[in-house]
Structure formats: C-alpha cells, structure tokens
C-alpha cells in the first residue's frame, strides 16, 4: 500500500534550536518528494522538492535530505524562529502519474 | 505570486442543504484540485480538473461534484450536505507539469449541523 508516514506528530522546541522532521514512504514507483509548510489558517506552501537523484537540498534555514534506498526523507530546520511554528507536510508523487500521497504532517511549535 | 482565492473562510450549513464552494486562481493554471483536510489524516483528493469542462474523480468523490466552466474557476458542490462532510476544504492549482508545486488557497472550514 502506498503510504507516507511522518514523525513526530508534534514537536515543541525553543527558539534558536535546531530540529529534524522525518518522512518515511512506501510509495512505488517513486517520482519525487516535496515538503510543504502550512501556517495556521493558511494553505500549504511548497518549501522544496527532492527528486530521485538528489540527496540534499537547502532553502535558507531549511535543509531536506532524501535517501531513495531506504525511502526516507528528513527536513532539518536550523536556528528556529517563532515563524517556523507550523505544520510540515511531506508529499510523494508516484512516477508517471498525477497521484500524490500526503503524509499527515508534523506540527511544530517554536517557543520563545 | 500565484493567488488562489476561496470565496469563504467559514461556512455553517444544515444537513441536506446544497453547498457551493468556490475557488478562483489568477495564474492561468491548467490543473485545479479540491482536497479535504481532517485532523490526523493527510490531504485527500476529492476531484481534480485538467482543463475547462474536464473533471476526474479523486480518492473520495462520493457526495461531491465539481464544475469548471472557466479556466480560472473551480467549484465544489455538496449535493446534500451531511455531518461527515464537516471538514477543511482546500483548493489548489498548478501548471500542467507533473513536477510543478501545488498552490493552495487558504481553505474553507465547513461545518454541517
């Protein structure tokens, strides 16, 4: 069954600290994996996309990794800010298909 | 920036009512989508449209229909609202490329009583 699982479900960290969010998938055939950030009361916004050949990609303080062999991805947030408080959603696209498989998200709260 | 606008942020409807959720995008995107988002579940696809007057069922189309008469507008219709359709509804659009990101509206929170 094609699934995307994210961990932890929720996370609380202090401002300035780093954190890592995990995404494991069993989607096949795999095309790409995208991380979205969803602020409270807003729609998700794309942070980054990882394709099969990419291991690491950075977008400011956000760094995504992909291990296609183990079917795992992570999103690392460096020097967290209050504005990083949001839900982070991992989405995997199946190859040659419109089909997207969504994880249920990790809710991050950054406290001052 | 792409803007996807959903006409209502909050809606409260009664069981059995016909409900219209409207979505407009301003970037001439070919593809438009309707998702619902429930706590603890990933976004689930209700319907999508590749082009004007075209529609395809997603994973959970039962109880819903859609209309796309113009490229920029995609409407979700609940023919007879039920309490299990209480949810957050998200509209999204994107260009025709498979790798292009979805651009989401800010959602409509529908409560059916």
mmCIF file of C-alpha atoms in Angstrom:
data_model
loop_
_atom_site.group_PDB
_atom_site.id
_atom_site.type_symbol
_atom_site.label_atom_id
_atom_site.label_comp_id
_atom_site.label_asym_id
_atom_site.label_seq_id
_atom_site.Cartn_x
_atom_site.Cartn_y
_atom_site.Cartn_z
ATOM 1 C CA UNK A 1 0.000 0.000 0.000
ATOM 2 C CA UNK A 2 1.301 3.447 -0.906
ATOM 3 C CA UNK A 3 1.796 5.379 2.312
ATOM 4 C CA UNK A 4 3.656 8.343 3.693
ATOM 5 C CA UNK A 5 4.325 8.444 7.412
ATOM 6 C CA UNK A 6 5.688 11.414 9.278
ATOM 7 C CA UNK A 7 7.226 11.630 12.695
ATOM 8 C CA UNK A 8 6.913 13.018 15.205
ATOM 9 C CA UNK A 9 3.267 14.015 15.085
ATOM 10 C CA UNK A 10 4.091 17.121 17.067
ATOM 11 C CA UNK A 11 7.189 18.796 18.394
ATOM 12 C CA UNK A 12 7.934 21.696 20.713
ATOM 13 C CA UNK A 13 11.323 23.385 20.640
ATOM 14 C CA UNK A 14 12.855 26.574 21.974
ATOM 15 C CA UNK A 15 13.598 29.432 19.655
ATOM 16 C CA UNK A 16 17.095 29.203 18.253
ATOM 17 C CA UNK A 17 17.294 25.420 18.497
ATOM 18 C CA UNK A 18 17.535 23.018 15.573
ATOM 19 C CA UNK A 19 15.113 20.220 14.792
ATOM 20 C CA UNK A 20 14.633 17.420 12.299
ATOM 21 C CA UNK A 21 11.368 16.113 10.947
ATOM 22 C CA UNK A 22 11.117 12.667 9.411
ATOM 23 C CA UNK A 23 9.196 11.268 6.475
ATOM 24 C CA UNK A 24 9.133 7.585 5.523
ATOM 25 C CA UNK A 25 7.347 6.399 2.445
ATOM 26 C CA UNK A 26 6.392 3.163 0.747
ATOM 27 C CA UNK A 27 5.228 4.784 -2.486
ATOM 28 C CA UNK A 28 6.175 2.974 -5.667
ATOM 29 C CA UNK A 29 7.067 3.845 -8.318
ATOM 30 C CA UNK A 30 8.618 6.964 -6.835
ATOM 31 C CA UNK A 31 8.976 10.215 -8.739
ATOM 32 C CA UNK A 32 9.639 12.987 -6.257
ATOM 33 C CA UNK A 33 9.076 14.150 -2.711
ATOM 34 C CA UNK A 34 8.037 17.620 -1.697
ATOM 35 C CA UNK A 35 7.871 19.348 1.673
ATOM 36 C CA UNK A 36 5.148 21.894 2.349
ATOM 37 C CA UNK A 37 4.781 24.322 5.231
ATOM 38 C CA UNK A 38 1.276 25.097 6.436
ATOM 39 C CA UNK A 39 0.809 28.039 8.760
ATOM 40 C CA UNK A 40 -2.279 28.020 10.955
ATOM 41 C CA UNK A 41 -5.299 29.156 8.977
ATOM 42 C CA UNK A 42 -3.439 29.107 5.684
ATOM 43 C CA UNK A 43 -2.964 26.719 2.804
ATOM 44 C CA UNK A 44 0.275 24.712 2.438
ATOM 45 C CA UNK A 45 3.206 26.360 0.675
ATOM 46 C CA UNK A 46 5.960 24.418 -1.055
ATOM 47 C CA UNK A 47 9.383 24.535 0.628
ATOM 48 C CA UNK A 48 11.405 22.217 -1.550
ATOM 49 C CA UNK A 49 11.244 19.271 -3.918
ATOM 50 C CA UNK A 50 13.541 16.255 -3.901
ATOM 51 C CA UNK A 51 13.937 14.058 -6.949
ATOM 52 C CA UNK A 52 15.383 10.560 -7.099
ATOM 53 C CA UNK A 53 18.927 11.721 -7.836
ATOM 54 C CA UNK A 54 19.101 14.400 -5.142
ATOM 55 C CA UNK A 55 20.427 13.723 -1.648
ATOM 56 C CA UNK A 56 20.367 17.159 -0.079
ATOM 57 C CA UNK A 57 18.799 20.495 -0.889
ATOM 58 C CA UNK A 58 18.704 23.691 1.120
ATOM 59 C CA UNK A 59 16.253 26.568 1.166
ATOM 60 C CA UNK A 60 17.519 29.116 3.646
ATOM 61 C CA UNK A 61 17.384 27.568 7.116
ATOM 62 C CA UNK A 62 15.563 24.516 5.778
ATOM 63 C CA UNK A 63 17.572 21.527 4.539
ATOM 64 C CA UNK A 64 15.875 18.482 3.081
ATOM 65 C CA UNK A 65 17.522 15.124 2.574
ATOM 66 C CA UNK A 66 16.430 12.092 0.631
ATOM 67 C CA UNK A 67 17.609 8.511 0.840
ATOM 68 C CA UNK A 68 15.853 6.733 -2.004
ATOM 69 C CA UNK A 69 17.267 3.368 -0.964
ATOM 70 C CA UNK A 70 15.711 3.426 2.485
ATOM 71 C CA UNK A 71 12.770 5.556 1.307
ATOM 72 C CA UNK A 72 13.319 8.188 3.928
ATOM 73 C CA UNK A 73 13.433 11.948 3.865
ATOM 74 C CA UNK A 74 14.130 14.492 6.549
ATOM 75 C CA UNK A 75 13.611 18.209 6.918
ATOM 76 C CA UNK A 76 16.133 19.935 9.142
ATOM 77 C CA UNK A 77 15.412 23.394 10.479
ATOM 78 C CA UNK A 78 18.380 25.382 11.721
ATOM 79 C CA UNK A 79 18.234 28.166 14.300
ATOM 80 C CA UNK A 80 14.475 28.003 14.599
ATOM 81 C CA UNK A 81 12.360 31.125 14.699
ATOM 82 C CA UNK A 82 8.885 31.735 16.051
ATOM 83 C CA UNK A 83 7.652 31.970 12.466
ATOM 84 C CA UNK A 84 8.662 28.349 11.906
ATOM 85 C CA UNK A 85 5.693 27.311 14.035
ATOM 86 C CA UNK A 86 3.530 25.473 11.524
ATOM 87 C CA UNK A 87 2.618 22.058 10.217
ATOM 88 C CA UNK A 88 5.080 20.465 7.831
ATOM 89 C CA UNK A 89 3.661 18.079 5.274
ATOM 90 C CA UNK A 90 5.591 15.523 3.251
ATOM 91 C CA UNK A 91 4.114 14.636 -0.142
ATOM 92 C CA UNK A 92 5.302 11.929 -2.512
ATOM 93 C CA UNK A 93 4.386 11.785 -6.176
ATOM 94 C CA UNK A 94 4.086 8.499 -7.975
ATOM 95 C CA UNK A 95 6.032 8.221 -11.201
ATOM 96 C CA UNK A 96 4.160 8.939 -14.441
ATOM 97 C CA UNK A 97 1.053 9.874 -12.526
ATOM 98 C CA UNK A 98 -0.827 12.807 -11.142
ATOM 99 C CA UNK A 99 -1.176 10.826 -7.935
ATOM 100 C CA UNK A 100 0.138 12.497 -4.772
ATOM 101 C CA UNK A 101 0.373 10.725 -1.432
ATOM 102 C CA UNK A 102 0.239 13.071 1.549
ATOM 103 C CA UNK A 103 1.621 12.482 4.998
ATOM 104 C CA UNK A 104 -0.475 13.635 7.938
ATOM 105 C CA UNK A 105 2.082 16.238 8.898
ATOM 106 C CA UNK A 106 4.251 17.233 11.837
ATOM 107 C CA UNK A 107 3.032 20.132 13.923
ATOM 108 C CA UNK A 108 5.971 22.224 15.114
ATOM 109 C CA UNK A 109 5.701 24.815 17.872
ATOM 110 C CA UNK A 110 8.644 27.106 18.493
ATOM 111 C CA UNK A 111 8.545 28.750 21.894
ATOM 112 C CA UNK A 112 10.397 31.916 22.903
ATOM 113 C CA UNK B 1 2.841 35.322 -6.907
ATOM 114 C CA UNK B 2 0.092 32.871 -7.664
ATOM 115 C CA UNK B 3 -3.089 33.653 -5.885
ATOM 116 C CA UNK B 4 -5.736 31.046 -5.203
ATOM 117 C CA UNK B 5 -8.812 32.529 -3.612
ATOM 118 C CA UNK B 6 -11.519 30.581 -1.883
ATOM 119 C CA UNK B 7 -14.713 32.537 -1.526
ATOM 120 C CA UNK B 8 -15.473 31.694 2.096
ATOM 121 C CA UNK B 9 -13.252 31.089 5.106
ATOM 122 C CA UNK B 10 -16.064 29.682 7.236
ATOM 123 C CA UNK B 11 -19.400 28.167 6.333
ATOM 124 C CA UNK B 12 -22.105 26.665 8.501
ATOM 125 C CA UNK B 13 -24.772 24.663 6.718
ATOM 126 C CA UNK B 14 -27.580 22.361 7.701
ATOM 127 C CA UNK B 15 -27.829 18.689 6.836
ATOM 128 C CA UNK B 16 -29.403 18.227 3.428
ATOM 129 C CA UNK B 17 -28.506 21.663 2.086
ATOM 130 C CA UNK B 18 -26.789 22.067 -1.258
ATOM 131 C CA UNK B 19 -23.432 23.731 -0.708
ATOM 132 C CA UNK B 20 -21.189 25.520 -3.190
ATOM 133 C CA UNK B 21 -17.507 26.136 -2.516
ATOM 134 C CA UNK B 22 -15.865 28.466 -4.981
ATOM 135 C CA UNK B 23 -12.215 28.737 -5.959
ATOM 136 C CA UNK B 24 -10.519 31.163 -8.328
ATOM 137 C CA UNK B 25 -6.878 31.268 -9.448
ATOM 138 C CA UNK B 26 -5.192 34.109 -11.257
ATOM 139 C CA UNK B 27 -2.231 32.401 -12.937
ATOM 140 C CA UNK B 28 -3.822 30.685 -15.903
ATOM 141 C CA UNK B 29 -3.072 27.263 -14.439
ATOM 142 C CA UNK B 30 -4.425 24.273 -16.314
ATOM 143 C CA UNK B 31 -4.879 21.993 -13.334
ATOM 144 C CA UNK B 32 -7.122 22.595 -10.345
ATOM 145 C CA UNK B 33 -7.850 20.395 -7.365
ATOM 146 C CA UNK B 34 -10.157 20.052 -4.385
ATOM 147 C CA UNK B 35 -8.880 18.407 -1.206
ATOM 148 C CA UNK B 36 -10.298 17.930 2.228
ATOM 149 C CA UNK B 37 -8.111 18.052 5.315
ATOM 150 C CA UNK B 38 -9.072 16.326 8.527
ATOM 151 C CA UNK B 39 -7.048 16.063 11.759
ATOM 152 C CA UNK B 40 -4.660 13.128 11.775
ATOM 153 C CA UNK B 41 -5.223 12.387 8.098
ATOM 154 C CA UNK B 42 -3.283 13.562 5.105
ATOM 155 C CA UNK B 43 -4.959 15.684 2.500
ATOM 156 C CA UNK B 44 -7.377 13.602 0.495
ATOM 157 C CA UNK B 45 -8.218 14.356 -3.107
ATOM 158 C CA UNK B 46 -11.888 14.792 -3.903
ATOM 159 C CA UNK B 47 -11.838 15.883 -7.560
ATOM 160 C CA UNK B 48 -9.456 17.471 -9.990
ATOM 161 C CA UNK B 49 -9.624 19.077 -13.398
ATOM 162 C CA UNK B 50 -7.027 19.138 -16.153
ATOM 163 C CA UNK B 51 -8.797 21.720 -18.240
ATOM 164 C CA UNK B 52 -12.006 23.600 -18.709
ATOM 165 C CA UNK B 53 -15.066 21.369 -18.599
ATOM 166 C CA UNK B 54 -12.887 18.360 -17.716
ATOM 167 C CA UNK B 55 -13.046 16.621 -14.365
ATOM 168 C CA UNK B 56 -11.687 13.461 -12.814
ATOM 169 C CA UNK B 57 -12.644 11.714 -9.600
ATOM 170 C CA UNK B 58 -10.092 11.624 -6.852
ATOM 171 C CA UNK B 59 -9.938 9.260 -3.919
ATOM 172 C CA UNK B 60 -13.112 10.344 -2.107
ATOM 173 C CA UNK B 61 -15.603 11.748 -4.649
ATOM 174 C CA UNK B 62 -18.752 10.319 -3.070
ATOM 175 C CA UNK B 63 -21.222 13.012 -2.103
ATOM 176 C CA UNK B 64 -19.420 15.683 -4.132
ATOM 177 C CA UNK B 65 -19.479 17.057 -7.643
ATOM 178 C CA UNK B 66 -17.494 19.784 -9.378
ATOM 179 C CA UNK B 67 -17.837 22.332 -12.117
ATOM 180 C CA UNK B 68 -15.220 24.047 -14.238
ATOM 181 C CA UNK B 69 -16.841 26.301 -16.784
ATOM 182 C CA UNK B 70 -13.942 28.760 -16.929
ATOM 183 C CA UNK B 71 -10.236 28.096 -16.635
ATOM 184 C CA UNK B 72 -9.767 30.229 -13.558
ATOM 185 C CA UNK B 73 -12.704 28.915 -11.554
ATOM 186 C CA UNK B 74 -13.297 25.502 -9.997
ATOM 187 C CA UNK B 75 -16.365 24.877 -7.879
ATOM 188 C CA UNK B 76 -17.017 22.071 -5.423
ATOM 189 C CA UNK B 77 -20.627 21.125 -4.853
ATOM 190 C CA UNK B 78 -22.047 19.143 -1.981
ATOM 191 C CA UNK B 79 -25.353 17.955 -3.369
ATOM 192 C CA UNK B 80 -26.865 17.182 0.041
ATOM 193 C CA UNK B 81 -24.581 18.101 2.903
ATOM 194 C CA UNK B 82 -24.079 15.592 5.673
ATOM 195 C CA UNK B 83 -22.369 15.894 9.048
ATOM 196 C CA UNK B 84 -19.473 13.688 7.903
ATOM 197 C CA UNK B 85 -18.628 16.346 5.350
ATOM 198 C CA UNK B 86 -17.681 18.747 8.124
ATOM 199 C CA UNK B 87 -14.063 19.477 7.272
ATOM 200 C CA UNK B 88 -11.488 21.925 5.975
ATOM 201 C CA UNK B 89 -11.637 22.154 2.184
ATOM 202 C CA UNK B 90 -8.564 23.252 0.274
ATOM 203 C CA UNK B 91 -8.471 24.274 -3.354
ATOM 204 C CA UNK B 92 -5.199 24.133 -5.282
ATOM 205 C CA UNK B 93 -3.919 24.870 -8.754
ATOM 206 C CA UNK B 94 -0.740 24.223 -10.700
ATOM 207 C CA UNK B 95 0.666 24.374 -14.193
ATOM 208 C CA UNK B 96 0.488 21.281 -16.368
ATOM 209 C CA UNK B 97 3.900 19.910 -15.406
ATOM 210 C CA UNK B 98 3.904 16.936 -13.044
ATOM 211 C CA UNK B 99 6.761 18.395 -11.002
ATOM 212 C CA UNK B 100 5.254 21.802 -10.510
ATOM 213 C CA UNK B 101 4.081 22.602 -6.984
ATOM 214 C CA UNK B 102 0.513 22.928 -5.886
ATOM 215 C CA UNK B 103 -0.574 26.428 -4.985
ATOM 216 C CA UNK B 104 -3.237 26.316 -2.315
ATOM 217 C CA UNK B 105 -5.961 28.646 -1.214
ATOM 218 C CA UNK B 106 -6.372 29.362 2.481
ATOM 219 C CA UNK B 107 -9.197 26.905 2.881
ATOM 220 C CA UNK B 108 -12.874 26.888 3.709
ATOM 221 C CA UNK B 109 -13.867 25.420 7.033
ATOM 222 C CA UNK B 110 -17.273 23.886 6.540
ATOM 223 C CA UNK B 111 -19.449 22.831 9.443
ATOM 224 C CA UNK B 112 -22.571 20.817 8.720
ATOM 225 C CA UNK B 113 -25.053 20.667 11.601
#
